[in-house]
Amino acid sequence: MRSKTLSKTSTVPLVGLLTLIVAGASRAEQPRVAARPAATATATAATATARPAAVAPAGDPYGFTQWLNSVRAGYGLPAVGHDPNLSSWAAVNNGQQQARGMGHHVMGPARRQNSAMGHYASIGAMWMNSPAHRAALLDPTIRWIGIAGLGAYWTFNAY
């Protein structure tokens, strides 16, 4: 019984450590893992649900990363992760938009940027209905995104 208790309590710091490792990992594309044989895939299904995802939307207060990943999956594109640094740059752009009007005033390290003015619930649909904005969201080369809102202004950054 003692070993089970020790095992359960020792996994909590391990999960936290794995989360830190995933969050601080290099921004380079992760190598693809070969598919497991059917026999081992079912044996490890229970343990796979307990592990943090390789690309976790943790830290995205809006849930945009999760929405975007579901859209990208529908197009056969890889998932992206949330990068708080890109969100910080997006927030700076929103401040500039509030002061100067709509535009791409500050991009930071982003290669792609979408700006919008409106309610959060409608920005995803607005961007998907615009060919240039849709291309940024569905860019197969992006791996990390950030998003921020300030009043009616929204900015999406990606690299």
mmCIF file of C-alpha atoms in Angstrom:
data_model
loop_
_atom_site.group_PDB
_atom_site.id
_atom_site.type_symbol
_atom_site.label_atom_id
_atom_site.label_comp_id
_atom_site.label_asym_id
_atom_site.label_seq_id
_atom_site.Cartn_x
_atom_site.Cartn_y
_atom_site.Cartn_z
ATOM 1 C CA MET A 1 0.000 0.000 0.000
ATOM 2 C CA ARG A 2 2.854 2.348 0.832
ATOM 3 C CA SER A 3 4.422 1.862 -2.603
ATOM 4 C CA LYS A 4 1.133 2.750 -4.328
ATOM 5 C CA THR A 5 0.835 5.952 -2.287
ATOM 6 C CA LEU A 6 4.441 6.865 -2.992
ATOM 7 C CA SER A 7 3.898 6.162 -6.684
ATOM 8 C CA LYS A 8 0.816 8.377 -6.848
ATOM 9 C CA THR A 9 2.420 11.312 -5.053
ATOM 10 C CA SER A 10 5.636 11.121 -7.027
ATOM 11 C CA THR A 11 3.791 11.450 -10.346
ATOM 12 C CA VAL A 12 2.480 14.943 -9.536
ATOM 13 C CA PRO A 13 5.904 16.618 -9.691
ATOM 14 C CA LEU A 14 6.737 14.517 -12.747
ATOM 15 C CA VAL A 15 3.634 15.780 -14.599
ATOM 16 C CA GLY A 16 4.545 19.345 -13.579
ATOM 17 C CA LEU A 17 8.085 18.802 -14.812
ATOM 18 C CA LEU A 18 6.833 17.383 -18.105
ATOM 19 C CA THR A 19 4.583 20.412 -18.520
ATOM 20 C CA LEU A 20 7.561 22.721 -17.969
ATOM 21 C CA ILE A 21 9.664 20.748 -20.415
ATOM 22 C CA VAL A 22 6.917 20.886 -23.058
ATOM 23 C CA ALA A 23 6.357 24.613 -22.453
ATOM 24 C CA GLY A 24 10.066 25.414 -22.595
ATOM 25 C CA ALA A 25 10.927 23.100 -25.462
ATOM 26 C CA SER A 26 12.610 24.405 -28.557
ATOM 27 C CA ARG A 27 10.295 25.964 -31.120
ATOM 28 C CA ALA A 28 11.658 23.575 -33.763
ATOM 29 C CA GLU A 29 9.284 21.046 -35.279
ATOM 30 C CA GLN A 30 8.988 17.942 -33.148
ATOM 31 C CA PRO A 31 9.961 14.665 -34.830
ATOM 32 C CA ARG A 32 7.068 12.462 -35.837
ATOM 33 C CA VAL A 33 6.554 9.334 -33.774
ATOM 34 C CA ALA A 34 5.986 6.109 -35.674
ATOM 35 C CA ALA A 35 2.592 4.489 -35.179
ATOM 36 C CA ARG A 36 2.492 1.836 -32.477
ATOM 37 C CA PRO A 37 1.491 -1.715 -33.206
ATOM 38 C CA ALA A 38 -2.167 -2.381 -32.335
ATOM 39 C CA ALA A 39 -1.290 -4.609 -29.362
ATOM 40 C CA THR A 40 0.755 -1.958 -27.547
ATOM 41 C CA ALA A 41 -1.541 0.911 -28.538
ATOM 42 C CA THR A 42 -4.453 -0.500 -26.537
ATOM 43 C CA ALA A 43 -2.212 -1.415 -23.619
ATOM 44 C CA THR A 44 -1.003 2.160 -23.252
ATOM 45 C CA ALA A 45 -4.304 3.929 -23.986
ATOM 46 C CA ALA A 46 -5.040 4.421 -20.282
ATOM 47 C CA THR A 47 -1.625 5.919 -19.547
ATOM 48 C CA ALA A 48 -1.735 8.197 -22.594
ATOM 49 C CA THR A 49 -4.722 10.091 -21.196
ATOM 50 C CA ALA A 50 -2.843 10.917 -18.001
ATOM 51 C CA ARG A 51 0.100 12.562 -19.806
ATOM 52 C CA PRO A 52 0.077 16.187 -20.944
ATOM 53 C CA ALA A 53 -0.310 16.622 -24.691
ATOM 54 C CA ALA A 54 2.836 17.363 -26.699
ATOM 55 C CA VAL A 55 1.192 20.549 -27.951
ATOM 56 C CA ALA A 56 -0.979 21.794 -25.123
ATOM 57 C CA PRO A 57 -3.094 24.943 -25.308
ATOM 58 C CA ALA A 58 -2.293 25.673 -21.660
ATOM 59 C CA GLY A 59 -2.012 29.360 -20.987
ATOM 60 C CA ASP A 60 -4.423 30.451 -23.729
ATOM 61 C CA PRO A 61 -7.085 32.233 -21.681
ATOM 62 C CA TYR A 62 -9.471 32.451 -24.642
ATOM 63 C CA GLY A 63 -9.452 28.833 -25.806
ATOM 64 C CA PHE A 64 -8.456 30.031 -29.284
ATOM 65 C CA THR A 65 -5.639 27.491 -29.588
ATOM 66 C CA GLN A 66 -8.070 24.641 -29.026
ATOM 67 C CA TRP A 67 -10.501 26.064 -31.600
ATOM 68 C CA LEU A 68 -7.711 26.634 -34.130
ATOM 69 C CA ASN A 69 -6.337 23.123 -33.649
ATOM 70 C CA SER A 70 -9.775 21.627 -34.318
ATOM 71 C CA VAL A 71 -10.049 23.700 -37.519
ATOM 72 C CA ARG A 72 -6.513 22.760 -38.604
ATOM 73 C CA ALA A 73 -7.219 19.068 -37.936
ATOM 74 C CA GLY A 74 -10.162 19.282 -40.347
ATOM 75 C CA TYR A 75 -7.677 20.325 -43.036
ATOM 76 C CA GLY A 76 -5.167 17.618 -42.123
ATOM 77 C CA LEU A 77 -2.741 20.161 -40.619
ATOM 78 C CA PRO A 78 -0.649 19.673 -37.490
ATOM 79 C CA ALA A 79 -1.685 21.184 -34.177
ATOM 80 C CA VAL A 80 -0.021 24.343 -32.887
ATOM 81 C CA GLY A 81 0.965 25.280 -29.369
ATOM 82 C CA HIS A 82 0.301 28.459 -27.430
ATOM 83 C CA ASP A 83 3.295 30.758 -26.909
ATOM 84 C CA PRO A 84 2.840 33.417 -24.180
ATOM 85 C CA ASN A 85 5.578 35.534 -25.804
ATOM 86 C CA LEU A 86 3.575 35.762 -29.037
ATOM 87 C CA SER A 87 0.499 36.667 -26.976
ATOM 88 C CA SER A 88 2.488 39.463 -25.295
ATOM 89 C CA TRP A 89 3.451 40.866 -28.692
ATOM 90 C CA ALA A 90 -0.183 40.579 -29.776
ATOM 91 C CA ALA A 91 -1.190 42.601 -26.713
ATOM 92 C CA VAL A 92 1.322 45.316 -27.664
ATOM 93 C CA ASN A 93 -0.195 45.439 -31.159
ATOM 94 C CA ASN A 94 -3.667 45.776 -29.620
ATOM 95 C CA GLY A 95 -2.479 48.751 -27.579
ATOM 96 C CA GLN A 96 -1.202 50.368 -30.766
ATOM 97 C CA GLN A 97 -4.470 49.614 -32.537
ATOM 98 C CA GLN A 98 -6.390 51.228 -29.710
ATOM 99 C CA ALA A 99 -4.192 54.336 -29.984
ATOM 100 C CA ARG A 100 -3.765 54.464 -33.789
ATOM 101 C CA GLY A 101 -6.574 52.391 -35.310
ATOM 102 C CA MET A 102 -6.708 48.986 -36.948
ATOM 103 C CA GLY A 103 -3.482 47.675 -38.345
ATOM 104 C CA HIS A 104 -0.368 45.575 -38.029
ATOM 105 C CA HIS A 105 1.720 47.998 -36.004
ATOM 106 C CA VAL A 106 3.844 45.561 -33.941
ATOM 107 C CA MET A 107 4.651 41.971 -34.881
ATOM 108 C CA GLY A 108 7.631 41.035 -32.722
ATOM 109 C CA PRO A 109 9.027 37.648 -33.814
ATOM 110 C CA ALA A 110 5.797 36.598 -35.577
ATOM 111 C CA ARG A 111 5.849 35.526 -39.223
ATOM 112 C CA ARG A 112 2.056 35.711 -39.494
ATOM 113 C CA GLN A 113 -0.353 38.169 -37.926
ATOM 114 C CA ASN A 114 -4.108 38.695 -38.100
ATOM 115 C CA SER A 115 -5.852 41.701 -36.596
ATOM 116 C CA ALA A 116 -9.568 42.107 -36.029
ATOM 117 C CA MET A 117 -12.049 44.443 -34.467
ATOM 118 C CA GLY A 118 -15.181 42.904 -33.041
ATOM 119 C CA HIS A 119 -16.503 40.477 -30.459
ATOM 120 C CA TYR A 120 -14.279 37.518 -29.577
ATOM 121 C CA ALA A 121 -16.979 34.996 -30.522
ATOM 122 C CA SER A 122 -16.920 36.219 -34.133
ATOM 123 C CA ILE A 123 -13.216 36.725 -34.887
ATOM 124 C CA GLY A 124 -12.500 33.127 -35.874
ATOM 125 C CA ALA A 125 -15.326 33.142 -38.421
ATOM 126 C CA MET A 126 -14.288 36.590 -39.700
ATOM 127 C CA TRP A 127 -10.711 35.411 -40.238
ATOM 128 C CA MET A 128 -11.792 32.143 -41.880
ATOM 129 C CA ASN A 129 -14.007 34.101 -44.318
ATOM 130 C CA SER A 130 -11.074 36.258 -45.452
ATOM 131 C CA PRO A 131 -8.656 34.460 -47.820
ATOM 132 C CA ALA A 132 -5.516 36.199 -46.496
ATOM 133 C CA HIS A 133 -6.448 35.728 -42.834
ATOM 134 C CA ARG A 134 -7.497 32.132 -43.461
ATOM 135 C CA ALA A 135 -4.090 31.476 -45.065
ATOM 136 C CA ALA A 136 -2.373 32.686 -41.889
ATOM 137 C CA LEU A 137 -4.479 30.413 -39.671
ATOM 138 C CA LEU A 138 -3.982 27.408 -41.960
ATOM 139 C CA ASP A 139 -0.297 28.001 -42.739
ATOM 140 C CA PRO A 140 1.227 24.502 -42.541
ATOM 141 C CA THR A 141 4.602 25.891 -41.406
ATOM 142 C CA ILE A 142 3.424 27.584 -38.188
ATOM 143 C CA ARG A 143 3.933 25.705 -34.930
ATOM 144 C CA TRP A 144 3.262 28.337 -32.225
ATOM 145 C CA ILE A 145 0.585 30.983 -31.825
ATOM 146 C CA GLY A 146 -0.369 33.774 -29.486
ATOM 147 C CA ILE A 147 -3.585 35.735 -29.222
ATOM 148 C CA ALA A 148 -4.654 38.754 -27.226
ATOM 149 C CA GLY A 149 -7.651 41.008 -26.971
ATOM 150 C CA LEU A 150 -8.047 44.584 -25.790
ATOM 151 C CA GLY A 151 -11.588 45.901 -25.900
ATOM 152 C CA ALA A 152 -12.781 45.223 -29.435
ATOM 153 C CA TYR A 153 -9.243 44.755 -30.848
ATOM 154 C CA TRP A 154 -7.804 41.280 -31.383
ATOM 155 C CA THR A 155 -4.428 40.135 -32.657
ATOM 156 C CA PHE A 156 -3.258 36.645 -33.633
ATOM 157 C CA ASN A 157 0.497 36.078 -34.020
ATOM 158 C CA ALA A 158 2.190 32.927 -35.300
ATOM 159 C CA TYR A 159 5.566 31.444 -36.193
#
